[in-house]
Coordinates of C-alpha atoms in Angstrom, one line a residue:
M22 CA -30.0 -4.3 2.8
T23 CA -32.1 -3.9 -0.4
I24 CA -30.8 -1.2 -2.7
T25 CA -32.9 0.4 -5.4
P26 CA -30.9 1.7 -8.3
P27 CA -31.3 5.5 -8.6
A28 CA -32.4 7.4 -11.6
L29 CA -29.1 8.1 -13.4
S30 CA -30.7 10.3 -16.1
V31 CA -28.0 13.0 -16.4
F32 CA -25.2 10.4 -16.2
E33 CA -26.8 8.3 -18.9
T34 CA -27.8 11.2 -21.2
L35 CA -24.8 13.5 -20.9
E36 CA -21.8 11.6 -19.7
S37 CA -19.8 9.5 -22.2
E38 CA -20.4 5.8 -22.6
V39 CA -16.7 5.3 -21.5
R40 CA -17.8 5.5 -17.9
S41 CA -17.2 2.2 -16.1
Y42 CA -17.2 1.9 -12.3
C43 CA -20.6 3.6 -12.0
R44 CA -22.1 0.8 -14.1
G45 CA -21.2 -1.8 -11.5
W46 CA -22.1 0.4 -8.6
P47 CA -25.5 2.0 -9.5
A48 CA -25.7 4.5 -6.7
V49 CA -25.1 8.2 -6.4
F50 CA -22.5 8.7 -3.7
D51 CA -22.7 11.7 -1.5
R52 CA -20.4 11.4 1.5
A53 CA -17.5 9.3 2.7
Q54 CA -15.4 8.8 5.8
G55 CA -12.7 6.2 6.5
A56 CA -13.6 2.9 4.9
R57 CA -17.3 3.8 4.2
L58 CA -19.2 5.6 1.5
T59 CA -22.8 6.9 1.9
D60 CA -25.1 7.4 -1.1
E61 CA -27.7 10.2 -1.4
D62 CA -30.4 7.9 -0.1
G63 CA -28.5 7.2 3.1
H64 CA -27.3 3.7 2.3
T65 CA -23.8 3.0 3.6
Y66 CA -21.2 0.8 1.8
L67 CA -18.0 -0.6 3.1
D68 CA -15.2 0.3 0.6
F69 CA -12.8 -2.5 -0.4
F70 CA -11.9 -0.5 -3.5
A71 CA -10.2 2.6 -2.0
G72 CA -10.3 4.7 -5.1
A73 CA -8.4 2.0 -7.0
G74 CA -5.7 2.3 -4.4
S75 CA -5.5 6.1 -4.2
L76 CA -7.1 6.2 -0.8
N77 CA -4.8 4.1 1.3
Y78 CA -5.6 6.2 4.4
G79 CA -9.3 6.1 3.8
H80 CA -11.8 8.8 2.8
N81 CA -11.5 12.2 4.3
N82 CA -8.8 11.1 6.7
P83 CA -9.2 13.6 9.6
V84 CA -5.4 14.3 10.0
L85 CA -4.9 15.0 6.3
K86 CA -8.2 16.9 6.0
R87 CA -7.1 19.2 8.9
A88 CA -3.8 19.9 7.3
L89 CA -5.5 20.6 3.9
L90 CA -8.1 22.9 5.4
D91 CA -5.5 24.9 7.4
Y92 CA -3.5 25.4 4.3
L93 CA -6.4 26.5 2.2
E94 CA -7.7 28.8 4.9
R95 CA -4.4 30.7 5.0
D96 CA -4.5 31.1 1.2
G97 CA -1.7 28.8 0.6
I98 CA -0.6 28.3 -3.0
T99 CA -2.9 25.9 -4.9
H100 CA -1.3 25.9 -8.4
G101 CA 2.4 26.5 -8.8
L102 CA 3.7 24.7 -11.9
D103 CA 7.2 23.8 -10.8
M104 CA 7.8 27.0 -8.8
A105 CA 9.4 26.7 -5.4
T106 CA 6.8 26.9 -2.7
T107 CA 6.8 26.2 1.0
A108 CA 4.4 23.3 0.5
K109 CA 6.7 21.6 -2.0
R110 CA 9.8 22.2 0.2
A111 CA 8.0 20.6 3.2
F112 CA 7.1 17.6 1.1
L113 CA 10.5 17.1 -0.4
E114 CA 12.2 17.4 3.0
T115 CA 9.8 15.0 4.6
F116 CA 10.0 12.5 1.7
Q117 CA 13.8 12.5 2.0
N118 CA 13.9 12.3 5.8
V119 CA 11.1 9.8 6.3
L120 CA 11.5 7.5 3.2
L121 CA 14.7 7.9 1.2
R122 CA 17.4 8.3 3.9
P123 CA 16.3 5.5 6.2
R124 CA 16.3 3.2 3.2
D125 CA 19.6 4.5 1.7
L126 CA 17.8 5.4 -1.5
P127 CA 19.6 8.2 -3.4
Y128 CA 16.8 9.1 -5.7
K129 CA 16.2 12.4 -7.3
V130 CA 12.5 13.4 -7.3
M131 CA 10.6 14.5 -10.5
F132 CA 7.1 15.8 -10.6
P133 CA 6.0 14.8 -14.1
G134 CA 2.2 15.5 -13.9
P135 CA -0.8 14.6 -11.8
T136 CA -1.5 11.0 -12.9
G137 CA 0.2 7.6 -12.8
T138 CA 0.5 7.4 -16.6
N139 CA 2.3 10.8 -16.6
A140 CA 5.0 9.2 -14.3
V141 CA 5.3 6.1 -16.5
E142 CA 5.6 8.3 -19.7
A143 CA 8.4 10.3 -18.0
A144 CA 10.2 7.1 -16.9
L145 CA 10.1 5.6 -20.4
K146 CA 11.2 8.9 -22.0
L147 CA 14.1 9.2 -19.5
A148 CA 15.2 5.6 -20.0
R149 CA 15.3 6.1 -23.8
K150 CA 17.1 9.4 -23.5
V151 CA 19.8 8.0 -21.1
K152 CA 20.4 4.8 -23.1
G153 CA 19.9 6.1 -26.6
R154 CA 17.6 3.1 -27.4
E155 CA 13.9 2.8 -28.2
S156 CA 12.9 -0.6 -27.1
I157 CA 11.3 -1.3 -23.7
V158 CA 10.6 -4.7 -22.3
S159 CA 7.4 -5.2 -20.2
F160 CA 5.6 -8.3 -19.0
T161 CA 2.5 -10.4 -19.8
N162 CA -0.7 -9.0 -18.1
A163 CA 1.1 -5.7 -17.2
F164 CA -0.9 -2.5 -16.8
H165 CA 1.0 0.8 -16.8
G166 CA -1.6 3.4 -17.9
M167 CA -3.9 4.6 -20.7
S168 CA -1.7 7.1 -22.6
L169 CA 0.1 5.8 -25.7
G170 CA 3.5 5.1 -24.3
S171 CA 2.1 3.4 -21.2
L172 CA -0.3 1.4 -23.4
A173 CA 2.7 0.2 -25.5
V174 CA 4.0 -1.6 -22.3
T175 CA 0.5 -2.8 -21.2
G176 CA -0.7 -6.3 -21.9
N177 CA -4.4 -6.1 -21.8
A178 CA -5.8 -6.5 -25.4
F179 CA -9.0 -4.5 -24.8
K180 CA -7.1 -1.5 -23.4
R181 CA -4.4 -1.7 -26.1
A182 CA -7.1 -1.7 -28.8
G183 CA -8.4 1.6 -27.6
A184 CA -5.1 3.3 -28.8
G185 CA -6.3 3.3 -32.4
I186 CA -2.8 3.1 -33.8
P187 CA 0.0 0.6 -33.7
L188 CA 1.7 0.4 -30.3
V189 CA 5.4 0.0 -31.0
H190 CA 8.8 -0.2 -29.3
G191 CA 7.6 -2.5 -26.5
T192 CA 8.3 -6.2 -26.2
P193 CA 6.4 -8.4 -23.7
M194 CA 8.1 -11.2 -21.7
P195 CA 6.6 -13.8 -19.4
F196 CA 5.8 -12.6 -15.9
D197 CA 6.7 -14.8 -12.9
N198 CA 5.1 -18.2 -13.2
Y199 CA 3.3 -17.2 -16.4
L200 CA 4.4 -20.6 -17.8
D201 CA 3.5 -22.5 -14.6
G202 CA 7.1 -23.2 -13.7
Q203 CA 7.8 -25.3 -16.7
V204 CA 10.5 -23.0 -18.1
P205 CA 13.3 -21.5 -16.1
D206 CA 12.9 -17.8 -15.3
F207 CA 14.2 -15.5 -18.1
L208 CA 15.3 -18.3 -20.3
W209 CA 13.5 -16.8 -23.3
F210 CA 14.6 -13.3 -22.5
E211 CA 18.3 -14.2 -22.1
R212 CA 18.2 -16.2 -25.3
L213 CA 16.8 -13.3 -27.3
L214 CA 19.4 -10.9 -25.8
E215 CA 22.2 -13.3 -26.7
D216 CA 21.1 -14.2 -30.2
Q217 CA 22.0 -11.7 -32.9
G218 CA 19.3 -13.2 -35.1
S219 CA 16.5 -12.9 -32.5
G220 CA 15.1 -9.6 -33.9
L221 CA 15.0 -8.1 -30.5
N222 CA 16.4 -4.6 -30.4
K223 CA 18.5 -4.1 -27.3
P224 CA 16.1 -2.6 -24.7
A225 CA 16.7 0.7 -22.9
A226 CA 14.8 -0.6 -19.9
V227 CA 12.5 -3.2 -18.4
I228 CA 9.4 -2.0 -16.6
V229 CA 7.7 -4.3 -14.0
E230 CA 5.0 -4.3 -11.3
T231 CA 6.0 -6.4 -8.3
I232 CA 2.3 -7.3 -8.0
Q233 CA 0.2 -6.9 -11.1
G234 CA -3.0 -5.3 -9.8
E235 CA -5.1 -4.8 -13.0
G236 CA -3.5 -7.9 -14.5
G237 CA -5.1 -10.2 -11.9
I238 CA -3.1 -9.9 -8.6
N239 CA -0.2 -11.8 -9.9
V240 CA 2.6 -11.7 -7.3
A241 CA 6.2 -11.8 -8.3
S242 CA 8.4 -13.7 -5.9
P243 CA 11.4 -11.9 -4.3
E244 CA 13.7 -14.4 -6.0
W245 CA 12.2 -13.6 -9.4
L246 CA 12.6 -9.9 -8.8
R247 CA 16.2 -10.3 -7.7
A248 CA 17.0 -12.3 -10.8
L249 CA 15.4 -9.6 -13.0
A250 CA 17.4 -6.9 -11.3
D251 CA 20.6 -8.9 -11.9
L252 CA 19.7 -9.5 -15.5
C253 CA 19.1 -5.8 -16.1
H254 CA 22.5 -5.0 -14.5
R255 CA 24.4 -7.5 -16.5
R256 CA 22.7 -6.5 -19.8
D257 CA 23.0 -2.7 -19.4
M258 CA 19.2 -2.2 -19.1
L259 CA 17.5 0.2 -16.7
L260 CA 15.1 -1.4 -14.2
I261 CA 11.8 0.6 -13.8
V262 CA 9.5 -0.5 -11.0
D263 CA 5.9 0.8 -11.5
D264 CA 4.8 1.2 -7.8
I265 CA 1.8 3.3 -8.7
Q266 CA -0.8 1.0 -7.1
M267 CA 1.4 -1.3 -5.0
G268 CA 3.6 1.4 -3.5
C269 CA 2.7 3.8 -0.6
G270 CA 2.5 0.8 1.8
R271 CA -0.1 -1.4 0.0
T272 CA 2.0 -4.5 0.3
G273 CA 3.4 -3.7 3.8
A274 CA 6.7 -1.8 3.2
F275 CA 6.3 1.7 1.7
F276 CA 7.9 0.6 -1.6
S277 CA 6.7 -2.8 -2.7
F278 CA 10.2 -3.8 -3.9
E279 CA 11.7 -3.6 -0.5
E280 CA 11.0 -7.2 0.4
A281 CA 13.0 -8.3 -2.6
G282 CA 16.0 -6.2 -1.5
I283 CA 16.4 -4.6 -4.9
Q284 CA 17.0 -1.0 -5.8
P285 CA 15.4 -0.1 -9.1
D286 CA 17.0 2.6 -11.3
I287 CA 13.6 4.3 -11.8
V288 CA 10.4 4.1 -9.7
T289 CA 7.0 5.6 -10.5
L290 CA 4.6 6.6 -7.7
S291 CA 1.1 8.0 -7.9
K292 CA -2.4 7.1 -6.5
S293 CA -1.8 7.2 -2.7
I294 CA 1.3 9.4 -2.6
S295 CA -1.0 12.5 -2.0
G296 CA -2.7 10.5 0.7
Y297 CA -6.0 12.2 0.1
G298 CA -7.0 11.2 -3.4
L299 CA -5.6 14.4 -4.8
P300 CA -3.9 14.0 -8.2
M301 CA -0.1 13.7 -7.8
S302 CA 2.7 11.5 -9.2
L303 CA 6.4 11.1 -8.8
C304 CA 9.2 9.7 -11.0
L305 CA 12.2 8.8 -8.9
F306 CA 15.6 7.9 -10.3
N307 CA 19.2 7.5 -9.5
P308 CA 21.1 10.8 -9.7
E309 CA 23.3 9.9 -12.6
L310 CA 20.1 9.5 -14.7
D311 CA 19.1 13.1 -14.2
V312 CA 20.1 14.2 -17.7
W313 CA 17.0 16.3 -18.4
E314 CA 17.4 19.8 -19.8
P315 CA 15.3 22.5 -18.0
G316 CA 11.7 22.3 -19.3
E317 CA 12.4 19.2 -21.5
H318 CA 9.6 17.4 -19.8
N319 CA 6.9 19.5 -18.2
G320 CA 3.2 19.8 -17.4
T321 CA 0.8 22.5 -16.2
F322 CA -0.5 20.5 -13.2
R323 CA 2.7 19.0 -11.9
G324 CA 2.7 21.5 -8.9
N325 CA -0.4 20.4 -7.0
N326 CA 0.4 22.1 -3.8
P327 CA -2.6 20.9 -1.8
A328 CA -1.5 17.4 -2.7
F329 CA 2.0 18.2 -1.3
V330 CA 0.3 19.3 2.0
T331 CA -1.7 16.1 2.4
A332 CA 1.3 13.9 1.3
T333 CA 3.5 15.5 3.9
A334 CA 0.9 14.9 6.6
A335 CA 0.5 11.3 5.5
L336 CA 4.2 10.6 5.7
N337 CA 4.6 12.2 9.1
T338 CA 1.5 10.5 10.5
Y339 CA 1.9 7.0 9.1
W340 CA 5.5 6.4 8.1
A341 CA 7.8 8.1 10.7
D342 CA 7.6 5.2 13.2
G343 CA 7.3 2.0 11.1
Q344 CA 3.9 1.0 12.6
M345 CA 1.9 1.2 9.4
E346 CA 4.0 -1.5 7.8
K347 CA 3.4 -3.9 10.8
Q348 CA -0.3 -3.1 10.9
T349 CA -0.7 -3.8 7.2
I350 CA 1.1 -7.1 7.4
A351 CA -1.2 -8.1 10.4
R352 CA -4.3 -7.0 8.4
G353 CA -3.1 -9.0 5.5
E354 CA -2.8 -12.1 7.6
Q355 CA -6.4 -11.6 8.7
V356 CA -7.5 -11.4 5.0
E357 CA -5.5 -14.5 4.1
H358 CA -7.1 -16.5 6.9
A359 CA -10.6 -15.5 5.8
L360 CA -9.9 -16.2 2.2
K361 CA -8.6 -19.6 3.0
A362 CA -11.8 -20.4 4.8
I363 CA -13.8 -19.3 1.8
R364 CA -11.7 -21.5 -0.4
A365 CA -12.2 -24.5 2.0
E366 CA -15.9 -24.0 1.9
S367 CA -16.2 -23.7 -1.8
P368 CA -17.7 -26.8 -3.6
G369 CA -16.0 -28.2 -6.7
T370 CA -12.7 -26.7 -7.8
P371 CA -11.6 -24.3 -5.0
P372 CA -10.8 -20.7 -6.0
D373 CA -7.2 -19.6 -6.2
I374 CA -6.2 -16.9 -3.7
R375 CA -3.1 -14.8 -3.9
G376 CA -1.8 -11.5 -2.6
R377 CA 0.3 -9.7 0.0
G378 CA -0.3 -7.0 2.6
L379 CA -3.7 -5.5 1.8
V380 CA -4.0 -6.5 -1.8
W381 CA -5.6 -9.8 -2.5
G382 CA -7.3 -11.6 -5.4
V383 CA -9.7 -14.5 -5.6
E384 CA -9.9 -16.3 -8.9
F385 CA -12.7 -18.8 -9.7
E386 CA -12.7 -21.6 -12.3
D387 CA -15.8 -20.0 -13.9
K388 CA -14.4 -16.8 -15.4
N389 CA -17.8 -15.1 -15.0
R390 CA -18.0 -15.8 -11.3
A391 CA -15.9 -12.8 -10.1
S392 CA -18.3 -10.3 -11.7
A393 CA -21.3 -12.1 -10.1
V394 CA -19.6 -12.1 -6.7
C395 CA -18.8 -8.3 -7.0
A396 CA -22.4 -7.6 -8.1
R397 CA -23.9 -9.5 -5.1
A398 CA -21.4 -7.9 -2.7
F399 CA -22.6 -4.5 -3.9
E400 CA -26.2 -5.4 -3.1
L401 CA -25.0 -6.4 0.3
G402 CA -23.2 -3.1 0.9
L403 CA -19.6 -3.9 -0.1
L404 CA -17.6 -2.3 -2.9
L405 CA -15.3 -4.7 -4.7
E406 CA -13.9 -4.6 -8.2
T407 CA -12.7 -7.3 -10.6
S408 CA -9.3 -7.5 -12.3
G409 CA -7.5 -9.8 -14.8
P410 CA -7.7 -9.9 -18.6
Q411 CA -11.2 -11.4 -18.5
S412 CA -12.3 -9.7 -15.2
E413 CA -11.9 -13.2 -13.7
V414 CA -10.5 -12.1 -10.3
V415 CA -12.2 -10.6 -7.3
K416 CA -9.8 -7.9 -6.1
L417 CA -9.6 -6.7 -2.5
L418 CA -8.1 -3.3 -2.0
P419 CA -9.3 -1.9 1.4
P420 CA -7.8 1.2 3.0
L421 CA -4.7 0.5 5.0
T422 CA -6.4 2.2 7.9
V423 CA -9.4 -0.2 7.9
T424 CA -10.1 -1.6 11.4
P425 CA -10.0 -5.3 12.2
D426 CA -13.8 -5.2 12.7
E427 CA -14.4 -3.5 9.4
L428 CA -12.2 -6.0 7.7
D429 CA -14.0 -8.8 9.3
E430 CA -17.4 -7.4 8.3
G431 CA -16.2 -7.0 4.7
L432 CA -14.8 -10.5 4.5
R433 CA -18.0 -12.0 6.0
T434 CA -19.9 -10.1 3.3
L435 CA -17.6 -11.5 0.6
A436 CA -18.0 -15.0 1.9
R437 CA -21.8 -14.6 1.7
A438 CA -21.6 -13.2 -1.8
V439 CA -19.5 -16.2 -2.8
R440 CA -22.0 -18.7 -1.3
E441 CA -24.9 -17.0 -2.9
T442 CA -23.4 -17.0 -6.4
A443 CA -22.3 -20.6 -6.3

């Protein structure tokens, strides 16, 4: 397929230079269904980006779309602040019955605002309020959002620089295997906590991603996560798991921390919690942490009722019987097998592959190679993005509902793009 870049005049003349994804995918998209997007010229693309993980059930999922259309056609509430509505009640009851109770999770549910960074800001604010301390520990190559509090616990230098002011009250620690296994886990962290001369203010909380998506698909082992949870418990620090991109089934289980057998004090969810790409986020926390005063943390768009409707439909459709987790694990094995074949066929230093479920990364020795692979993949009709501090990793993030044939098609296209950029 040969794609001619469209005339993007209004985007180039009127829209801010801050735009990014459209630069790598020079097409004007018009329609989408399932794992495919179609541009205004009729070219179809297989989507291994899935709205940066906000479309786990694909574009315009028919079950979710029907629920949404029925709700809108009966003039259901669209904007409700934090008022009680039938749509919110249905979501809360479903979330409790389908997700929390079967997992023995006692969490209270907070609607902090529509985006992931809103959930992170609420989590940090709550942790500081509960513990009466300011410091938060994060990890190397972490990404938690673009607002100031979230940037303070984000590792990427380019994104941090955009803040324009000093980012304080956050301290980075080495993520799992950051030091290539040469130093025991948490040796530095423990020493700083013990030493009265270390200069580390006692943290209120530690925030972590079980798999760092934007940081380069860095996968924390279950053992490392369990050791971190134990450290937080022993040292009176709250454990916050940012499950915004890796939650909602991306790694297999609904919550990405389930495999490790831990129970974080606070969990943030967004992206695919609405199931349909509608803005929505949650901050979950243990009941004893619910020390908010009414209205102490609020937001105009924390009551996105259409998102409640599609979220409820997604939970009932995909998570009531446990089949989605099994399917995602099977699809992940299909991806891993194909990526191993790509690695085996690669001349010179083979690429590093890593991931779990339906999130995978391919890192090449040449740091510019990932961008070239993604550009060639787009020319061949496949949407892929890069990740990592130098955009050195090809990131695979297909919808969880992708079929085996679609997955095979995309992986064959990736393999071709790798060969043609060698």
